[in-house]
Amino acid sequence: MAILVVAEHTNAALAAATLNTVAAAQKIGGDIHVLVAGSNAGAAAEAAAKIAGVSKVLVADNAAFANQLPENVAPLVAELGKGYSHILAAATSNGKNILPRVAAQLDVDQISEIVSVESADTFKRPIYAGNAIATVQSSAAVKVITVRGTGFDAAAAEGGSAAIEAVAAGGDAGKSSFVGEELAKSDRPELTAAKIVVSGGRGMQNGDNFKHLYALADKLGAAVGASRAAVDAGFVPNDMQVGQTGKIVAPQLYIAVGISGAIQHLAGMKDSKVIVAINKDEEAPIFQVADYGLVADLFEAVPELEKLV
Amino acid sequence: MKVLVAVKRVVDYNVKVRVKADNSGVDLANVKMSMNPFCEIAVEEAVRLKEKGVASEIVVVTIGPNAAQEQLRTALALGADRSILVETNEELNSLAVAKLLKAVIDKEQPQLVILGKQAIDSDNNQTGQMLGALTGYAQGTFASKVEVAGDKVNVTREIDGGLQTVALALPAIVTTDLRLNEPRYASLPNIMKAKKKPLDVVTPDALGVSTASTVKTLKVEAPAARSAGIKVKSVAELVEKLKNEAKVI
């Protein structure tokens, strides 16, 4: 039994999410091969070869794979994946984009965003935005799975010495092309990958007051999120929304400021390791899930917190 | 051009779901059901394309129980022209849904297929991509902007670090993200008019599609409850606890 892990990378570097995916593969058990499909992705392949527990790295180098277009990458993964018991990828925007296309090509169901491995064919995954946990079993010959990074500790990035093997397969399907990208220039980390998240709610009163949270976040190296109430009120754009219809985060530390703690918001952050709530209403439901609660006016508490950390 | 929109009937996003005592699933008896929020965005985008003169006809399709007709009527009230219910009482996995949609696409031959990025019940985020593989069409997932230009559609996608734009050959599949648009509300006259718009009912058998699955759910449990926390008296105490007790900063 061998497992194929589809690497998440930027050609020049391997993304941290790949390490969590390899950790999930180790829990399943078996030889672990990592596929690096990209263009001039030598550096990413070398990084993959060093991950502890990886026995082989397959490199598919082709200009058509440069931007991870699913129309080009999925046929390659499906073709290579036929010989494996499992195909795994991180549940990142790339993994979610490519893997279901692979599963359908192999005519099997996919299991999305597993948070634990029960056995080689049984996995746990959250449904209803984390309000229920389903245990699912796959009878597919090739099990196609995406892995929620926050569910698994990262595998060691050093210590392995896997062989690197080039594979010549696939090419441009001619259906799609990359036009451009606009990556956020913020020094703050991306919301779903951040170790610390500071979020504001309706209690922030207006968009301008979010500057207090940005200052705190910059000090902590944190990402800034928001509740649906803050987004609906127009304080911040909705890509900052944490919750059932927004982003699901599980950082080490989540600081909820002026957020009451409605069900929809809790669904997006209640798997955080440590939750801090700052709210002046001591009856706010957020205090029921907070590890540390501070009943205080956020306009005094947040600047003070920023000074002290 | 013809646009096909797939919608799903799901538990309303405001409902706090409860796991059944026998762990067989989530209790959906007497719970408010609605159109999946991402599907509302898909319908809205199709209607805007029609208002711009890009789309000539909007066909909305759903797969589910007879009661899912309500969600089709909602889509018709929002501006869809006609609708199709693929009626089944089975709970289908994404692959089976994609196969059924493929059969509908083969019949309808739309130029653009719009779906939500994920349904808020199963949280799979698979159907659009699987449909891409089955039809061989290009896919523009997690779309925050859609522009049809000649025989191509330019889709701006929400990716982890920001935005990415891809050009897709038509026919193509687009799945919607939250930022794409703000769905409108149906007006009372339009709700009345929607009752007269066509609604066809077909079965999976009639479409010649097998809905067999390779994944089964063994049990559904409530997530682990968090242990009760403590209230701190001051910011200084909070920082001290975070540094020394929780060791997270």
XYZ file of C-alpha atoms in Angstrom:
558
model
C 0.000 0.000 0.000
C 1.393 3.379 -0.961
C 0.017 6.857 -0.478
C 0.374 9.726 -2.926
C 0.505 13.180 -1.345
C -0.049 16.042 -3.770
C 2.313 18.795 -2.620
C 1.077 22.325 -2.040
C 3.827 24.640 -3.255
C 4.706 27.858 -5.041
C 7.285 26.162 -7.338
C 10.064 27.915 -5.391
C 8.988 26.691 -1.971
C 6.893 24.051 -0.304
C 3.825 25.260 1.624
C 3.570 24.358 5.304
C 0.203 22.668 4.679
C 2.053 19.827 2.900
C 3.697 18.868 6.205
C 0.298 18.428 7.894
C -0.866 16.330 4.960
C 2.195 14.081 5.222
C 1.426 13.700 8.951
C -2.067 12.478 8.051
C -0.532 10.030 5.559
C 1.751 8.689 8.315
C -1.338 7.985 10.438
C -2.842 5.950 7.576
C 0.407 3.996 7.201
C 2.294 2.861 4.105
C 4.944 4.199 1.755
C 4.515 7.920 1.241
C 5.260 9.421 -2.154
C 4.973 13.161 -2.724
C 4.014 14.556 -6.118
C 5.360 17.988 -6.982
C 3.585 19.138 -10.145
C 4.829 22.513 -11.250
C 7.160 24.466 -13.463
C 10.812 24.837 -12.425
C 9.759 23.318 -9.126
C 13.170 21.867 -8.253
C 13.410 23.776 -4.980
C 9.983 22.600 -3.845
C 10.887 19.012 -4.770
C 14.116 19.161 -2.776
C 12.207 20.474 0.231
C 9.698 17.635 -0.157
C 12.507 15.053 -0.232
C 13.697 16.242 3.166
C 10.364 15.695 4.936
C 10.699 12.904 7.487
C 8.736 9.817 6.433
C 8.629 10.491 2.690
C 10.132 7.657 0.630
C 9.894 9.088 -2.882
C 9.298 12.437 -4.560
C 7.803 12.512 -8.044
C 8.432 15.673 -10.010
C 6.257 16.567 -12.973
C 7.875 19.629 -14.483
C 5.860 21.238 -17.230
C 4.960 24.849 -18.025
C 1.303 23.752 -18.043
C 1.505 23.017 -14.302
C 2.992 26.400 -13.324
C -0.202 27.841 -11.858
C -1.850 24.623 -10.684
C -4.691 24.889 -13.189
C -6.969 21.948 -12.336
C -7.755 21.178 -15.986
C -4.054 20.376 -16.465
C -3.012 19.020 -13.066
C -6.026 16.779 -12.288
C -5.518 14.387 -15.242
C -1.861 13.971 -14.207
C -2.766 13.208 -10.584
C -5.544 10.816 -11.633
C -3.217 8.948 -13.994
C -0.385 8.635 -11.456
C -2.806 7.996 -8.600
C -4.279 4.836 -10.096
C -1.497 2.765 -8.571
C -1.986 4.105 -5.039
C -4.327 3.207 -2.180
C -4.789 6.843 -1.148
C -4.381 10.253 -2.761
C -4.102 13.078 -0.234
C -3.896 16.843 -0.565
C -4.173 19.720 1.865
C -7.611 21.344 2.088
C -6.206 24.626 0.775
C -7.767 26.527 -2.104
C -5.543 24.532 -4.495
C -6.271 21.164 -2.913
C -10.011 21.839 -2.879
C -9.853 22.990 -6.490
C -7.954 20.021 -7.894
C -8.777 16.921 -5.854
C -12.533 16.547 -6.499
C -11.716 16.717 -10.211
C -9.249 13.866 -9.666
C -11.819 11.824 -7.713
C -14.457 12.159 -10.431
C -11.931 11.109 -13.073
C -11.247 7.980 -11.009
C -15.029 7.543 -10.494
C -14.798 7.557 -6.690
C -16.302 9.766 -3.999
C -13.970 12.178 -2.253
C -13.737 12.712 1.490
C -13.231 16.404 2.267
C -11.347 18.022 5.147
C -10.646 15.069 7.404
C -9.625 15.988 10.955
C -8.656 12.495 12.097
C -7.667 9.080 10.766
C -9.495 6.183 12.470
C -8.090 3.472 10.188
C -6.875 3.163 6.599
C -10.448 3.430 5.307
C -12.260 5.326 8.083
C -11.974 9.029 8.791
C -13.630 11.784 10.789
C -14.728 15.056 9.256
C -16.828 17.995 10.416
C -20.203 18.657 8.772
C -22.764 21.434 9.295
C -19.910 23.904 9.775
C -18.423 21.921 12.618
C -21.665 21.436 14.544
C -21.439 17.676 13.966
C -18.591 15.251 13.350
C -19.197 12.447 10.855
C -17.255 9.185 10.805
C -17.105 8.017 7.206
C -15.809 4.839 5.606
C -14.613 4.542 2.032
C -14.754 1.356 -0.024
C -13.102 3.024 -3.032
C -10.070 1.319 -4.594
C -8.304 4.672 -4.477
C -9.319 6.839 -1.542
C -9.207 10.508 -2.470
C -9.009 12.758 0.579
C -8.337 16.378 1.506
C -6.793 17.046 4.907
C -7.676 19.933 7.224
C -4.258 21.209 8.309
C -5.368 22.206 11.795
C -6.352 18.577 12.508
C -2.789 17.214 12.273
C 0.550 18.273 13.730
C 3.091 19.015 10.997
C 5.562 16.293 10.008
C 9.233 17.208 10.535
C 10.474 19.273 7.588
C 14.008 17.855 7.965
C 15.428 14.388 8.441
C 14.224 12.592 5.343
C 16.259 11.746 2.255
C 13.800 10.591 -0.363
C 14.816 9.865 -3.932
C 13.635 12.384 -6.504
C 12.237 10.920 -9.686
C 11.078 12.825 -12.722
C 7.788 11.832 -14.311
C 6.925 12.902 -17.815
C 3.178 13.024 -18.152
C 0.353 15.327 -18.972
C 0.382 18.745 -20.491
C -1.858 21.621 -21.396
C -5.491 20.559 -21.782
C -6.156 23.816 -23.649
C -9.293 24.615 -21.647
C -8.012 27.340 -19.374
C -5.229 29.821 -18.975
C -3.751 31.855 -16.167
C -4.332 35.593 -16.558
C -2.852 37.045 -13.400
C -2.988 37.197 -9.680
C -3.197 39.815 -7.022
C -1.790 38.589 -3.757
C -2.567 40.478 -0.598
C 0.387 42.717 0.200
C -0.340 42.768 3.886
C 2.435 41.615 6.174
C -0.247 39.969 8.215
C -0.611 36.235 7.710
C -3.489 34.733 5.760
C -6.582 34.246 7.933
C -6.998 30.472 7.637
C -3.287 29.775 8.119
C -2.525 32.248 10.923
C -1.366 31.042 14.344
C -3.092 33.978 16.012
C -6.319 35.629 14.869
C -7.782 38.855 16.257
C -11.425 39.383 15.276
C -13.822 42.262 15.705
C -17.597 42.329 15.765
C -20.439 44.797 15.910
C -18.945 46.178 19.125
C -16.209 47.850 17.051
C -18.908 50.414 16.097
C -17.321 51.398 12.756
C -14.671 50.406 10.230
C -12.226 53.045 11.366
C -12.046 51.502 14.839
C -10.600 48.315 13.337
C -7.263 50.181 13.395
C -7.021 49.214 17.068
C -7.213 45.548 16.071
C -4.709 45.989 13.225
C -2.238 47.520 15.666
C -2.689 44.623 18.090
C -2.486 42.072 15.265
C 0.748 43.560 13.920
C 2.306 43.308 17.361
C 1.275 39.642 17.654
C 1.954 38.650 14.034
C -1.743 37.852 13.814
C -4.379 37.895 11.082
C -7.490 40.030 11.483
C -10.974 38.576 11.102
C -14.515 39.759 11.657
C -17.950 38.492 12.541
C -20.797 38.502 10.066
C -22.344 41.404 11.982
C -19.250 43.521 11.325
C -19.262 42.549 7.645
C -22.989 43.155 7.185
C -22.628 46.544 8.874
C -19.984 47.391 6.252
C -17.093 47.826 8.704
C -14.803 45.460 6.742
C -14.920 43.458 3.481
C -16.501 40.011 3.677
C -13.329 38.070 2.875
C -12.491 38.799 6.519
C -15.582 36.998 7.751
C -15.028 34.109 10.133
C -17.978 31.774 10.509
C -20.353 29.337 8.906
C -20.574 31.136 5.569
C -17.132 32.712 5.876
C -13.791 31.199 6.736
C -13.168 28.365 9.186
C -10.124 28.975 11.347
C -8.466 27.006 14.133
C -5.484 29.062 15.288
C -3.486 28.620 18.464
C -5.023 31.801 19.835
C -8.272 33.489 18.830
C -9.079 36.872 20.328
C -12.734 37.865 19.888
C -13.281 41.567 20.471
C -16.792 43.009 20.672
C -18.266 39.773 19.310
C -21.367 38.411 21.052
C -20.743 34.840 19.895
C -23.691 33.910 17.653
C -23.853 30.268 16.452
C -22.719 31.218 12.950
C -19.589 32.856 14.279
C -18.702 30.085 16.754
C -18.919 27.577 13.887
C -15.920 29.245 12.290
C -13.592 29.442 15.283
C -14.546 27.082 18.080
C -11.749 24.635 17.235
C -9.186 27.280 18.151
C -6.789 26.080 20.836
C -7.201 29.070 23.154
C -10.072 31.528 22.869
C -10.005 34.960 24.494
C -13.119 37.113 24.627
C -13.169 40.820 25.339
C -16.717 42.101 25.717
C -18.458 44.547 28.004
C -21.584 42.394 28.241
C -20.802 39.674 30.745
C -23.854 37.691 29.559
C -22.531 37.443 25.966
C -22.570 33.804 24.727
C -18.924 34.128 23.618
C -17.892 33.738 27.278
C -19.275 30.171 27.239
C -16.563 29.060 24.823
C -13.780 31.433 25.902
C -10.853 30.051 27.887
C -10.110 33.536 29.136
C -12.798 36.180 29.300
C -12.346 39.845 30.095
C -15.434 41.942 30.811
C -14.257 45.392 29.778
C -14.719 48.227 27.297
C -12.767 47.154 24.238
C -11.657 50.711 23.497
C -9.693 50.698 26.749
C -8.717 47.021 26.859
C -7.384 46.620 23.303
C -4.872 49.529 23.374
C -3.717 48.369 26.803
C -3.327 44.810 25.554
C -1.327 46.086 22.583
C 1.059 47.874 24.953
C 1.551 44.848 27.180
C 2.223 42.116 24.609
C -26.398 32.017 -24.102
C -28.087 29.565 -21.824
C -27.049 29.457 -18.165
C -27.718 26.483 -15.890
C -27.749 27.065 -12.134
C -27.713 24.239 -9.595
C -29.294 24.921 -6.200
C -29.607 22.856 -3.030
C -32.212 22.728 -0.278
C -30.378 22.758 3.048
C -31.096 23.477 6.684
C -31.303 27.261 7.168
C -27.967 28.736 8.203
C -29.508 30.298 11.318
C -30.574 26.932 12.716
C -28.469 25.318 15.417
C -28.498 21.687 14.297
C -28.725 18.816 16.767
C -27.250 15.384 16.395
C -29.770 12.526 16.732
C -29.541 10.460 19.900
C -28.805 7.271 17.925
C -25.877 8.981 16.110
C -27.393 8.191 12.706
C -27.329 11.793 11.573
C -28.562 15.282 12.248
C -32.185 15.844 13.269
C -33.881 17.651 10.379
C -37.497 17.015 11.415
C -39.435 20.299 11.706
C -36.322 22.367 11.016
C -36.477 25.420 8.754
C -35.022 24.685 5.310
C -33.753 27.248 2.794
C -31.720 27.611 -0.340
C -27.997 27.123 0.380
C -26.500 30.665 0.711
C -23.831 30.028 -1.953
C -26.556 28.835 -4.361
C -28.439 32.124 -3.819
C -25.297 33.900 -4.984
C -25.190 31.621 -8.043
C -28.790 32.450 -8.964
C -28.115 36.166 -8.468
C -25.088 36.036 -10.782
C -27.091 34.308 -13.501
C -29.860 36.916 -13.199
C -27.296 39.734 -13.447
C -25.835 38.120 -16.593
C -29.333 38.091 -18.056
C -29.901 41.720 -17.114
C -26.652 42.609 -18.910
C -27.892 40.825 -22.006
C -25.215 38.129 -21.769
C -27.534 35.296 -20.769
C -30.671 34.596 -22.773
C -32.204 31.886 -20.610
C -31.670 30.732 -17.027
C -32.503 27.143 -16.155
C -32.335 26.226 -12.479
C -31.992 22.634 -11.363
C -32.081 20.904 -8.010
C -31.736 17.316 -6.882
C -33.665 16.249 -3.809
C -37.060 15.491 -2.320
C -40.357 16.833 -3.651
C -40.189 19.638 -1.075
C -37.146 21.053 -2.921
C -39.692 22.544 -5.355
C -39.875 25.416 -2.832
C -36.252 26.312 -3.543
C -36.874 26.125 -7.304
C -39.833 28.492 -6.912
C -37.578 30.846 -4.957
C -35.036 30.809 -7.793
C -37.824 31.404 -10.330
C -39.044 34.364 -8.261
C -35.521 35.777 -8.321
C -35.433 35.704 -12.114
C -34.784 32.166 -13.412
C -36.880 31.245 -16.455
C -37.647 27.586 -15.831
C -36.675 24.799 -13.503
C -35.983 21.097 -13.217
C -36.334 18.890 -10.134
C -34.478 15.597 -10.185
C -36.580 13.914 -7.540
C -34.999 11.483 -5.093
C -35.394 10.841 -1.390
C -31.915 9.372 -1.098
C -29.138 11.445 0.402
C -26.668 11.601 -2.432
C -22.922 12.171 -2.347
C -21.329 14.832 -4.527
C -20.241 12.401 -7.242
C -23.799 11.120 -7.754
C -25.056 14.725 -7.829
C -22.380 15.626 -10.392
C -23.383 12.645 -12.550
C -27.035 13.682 -12.459
C -26.114 17.276 -13.314
C -23.992 15.990 -16.198
C -27.061 14.186 -17.563
C -29.081 17.416 -17.307
C -26.268 19.346 -19.019
C -26.197 16.816 -21.872
C -29.876 17.569 -22.477
C -29.851 21.309 -21.933
C -26.468 22.191 -23.475
C -25.860 25.361 -21.417
C -22.822 27.558 -22.146
C -22.256 28.367 -18.515
C -23.017 26.328 -15.382
C -23.031 28.141 -12.042
C -23.006 26.393 -8.657
C -22.241 27.452 -5.104
C -18.745 26.643 -3.854
C -20.131 24.390 -1.128
C -23.326 23.405 0.617
C -23.482 24.359 4.285
C -24.789 20.935 5.339
C -22.237 18.471 3.963
C -19.476 21.111 3.592
C -17.938 19.028 0.793
C -16.926 21.634 -1.776
C -16.767 18.990 -4.527
C -19.738 19.027 -6.904
C -18.618 21.814 -9.267
C -15.122 20.394 -9.636
C -16.441 16.854 -10.184
C -18.825 18.178 -12.798
C -15.792 19.755 -14.478
C -14.103 16.375 -14.721
C -17.221 14.570 -15.986
C -18.045 17.150 -18.675
C -14.439 17.946 -19.528
C -15.260 21.652 -19.109
C -12.899 24.137 -17.462
C -13.740 25.214 -13.922
C -13.580 28.588 -12.207
C -14.036 27.807 -8.526
C -14.516 30.250 -5.615
C -15.391 33.051 -8.034
C -15.539 36.642 -6.841
C -15.924 38.111 -10.350
C -17.256 36.634 -13.599
C -16.916 38.335 -16.990
C -18.039 36.715 -20.205
C -15.953 37.902 -23.176
C -16.696 36.278 -26.526
C -16.072 32.531 -26.369
C -14.296 32.845 -23.020
C -15.184 33.655 -19.451
C -12.735 35.437 -17.188
C -13.119 34.351 -13.589
C -11.435 36.057 -10.641
C -11.016 33.487 -7.889
C -10.506 33.815 -4.160
C -7.339 31.881 -3.357
C -5.539 31.527 -0.032
C -3.213 34.494 -0.489
C -5.451 36.825 -2.477
C -7.067 36.761 -5.905
C -6.266 34.881 -9.099
C -7.777 35.447 -12.542
C -8.150 32.655 -15.079
C -9.611 32.628 -18.593
C -11.813 29.624 -19.341
C -13.039 28.366 -22.694
C -16.850 28.149 -22.876
C -18.769 26.068 -21.994
C -17.423 26.315 -18.459
C -18.314 25.755 -14.824
C -18.191 28.475 -12.179
C -18.623 28.043 -8.432
C -19.482 31.095 -6.362
C -17.753 32.561 -3.333
C -19.284 34.984 -0.847
C -17.777 38.073 -2.443
C -19.282 37.532 -5.897
C -22.463 39.497 -5.223
C -25.213 40.291 -2.774
C -28.344 38.307 -3.628
C -31.579 40.250 -4.015
C -34.864 39.460 -2.292
C -37.830 38.139 -4.218
C -40.661 40.668 -4.493
C -44.258 39.586 -3.862
C -45.384 40.078 -7.510
C -42.398 38.019 -8.657
C -43.217 35.259 -6.153
C -46.738 35.152 -7.629
C -45.413 35.108 -11.210
C -42.948 32.332 -10.317
C -45.864 30.005 -9.600
C -46.697 30.030 -13.308
C -43.162 29.349 -14.569
C -42.329 25.810 -15.783
C -41.113 23.206 -13.283
C -40.266 19.783 -14.738
C -39.802 16.732 -12.533
C -37.553 13.841 -13.589
C -36.058 10.872 -11.743
C -32.447 9.640 -11.624
C -33.621 6.443 -13.369
C -35.084 8.449 -16.231
C -31.727 10.171 -16.629
C -30.032 6.769 -16.707
C -27.670 7.596 -13.854
C -26.544 5.204 -11.124
C -26.252 6.911 -7.748
C -24.140 4.193 -6.081
C -21.531 5.519 -3.676
C -18.106 4.452 -2.408
C -18.441 6.332 0.879
C -20.815 5.642 3.731
C -21.393 7.480 6.974
C -20.919 5.215 10.003
C -22.002 7.691 12.649
C -22.531 11.364 13.380
C -21.584 12.793 16.768
C -21.745 16.140 18.481
C -18.343 17.839 18.605
C -16.438 17.744 21.885
C -17.634 20.467 24.207
C -15.057 22.997 25.341
C -14.206 22.994 29.024
C -15.339 26.077 30.883
C -12.889 28.944 30.944
C -12.162 31.593 33.506
C -12.804 35.319 33.683
C -9.775 37.520 34.236
C -9.973 40.839 36.046
C -7.512 42.949 34.068
C -5.585 43.144 30.820
C -2.361 42.568 32.757
C -3.730 39.319 34.185
C -4.877 38.264 30.701
C -1.420 38.813 29.218
C 0.198 36.976 32.119
C -2.132 33.957 31.606
C -1.564 33.900 27.839
C 2.207 34.022 28.297
C 2.673 31.652 31.200
C -0.368 29.393 31.386
C -1.542 28.971 27.783
C 1.896 29.814 26.326
C 0.367 31.104 23.093
C 2.104 34.490 22.862
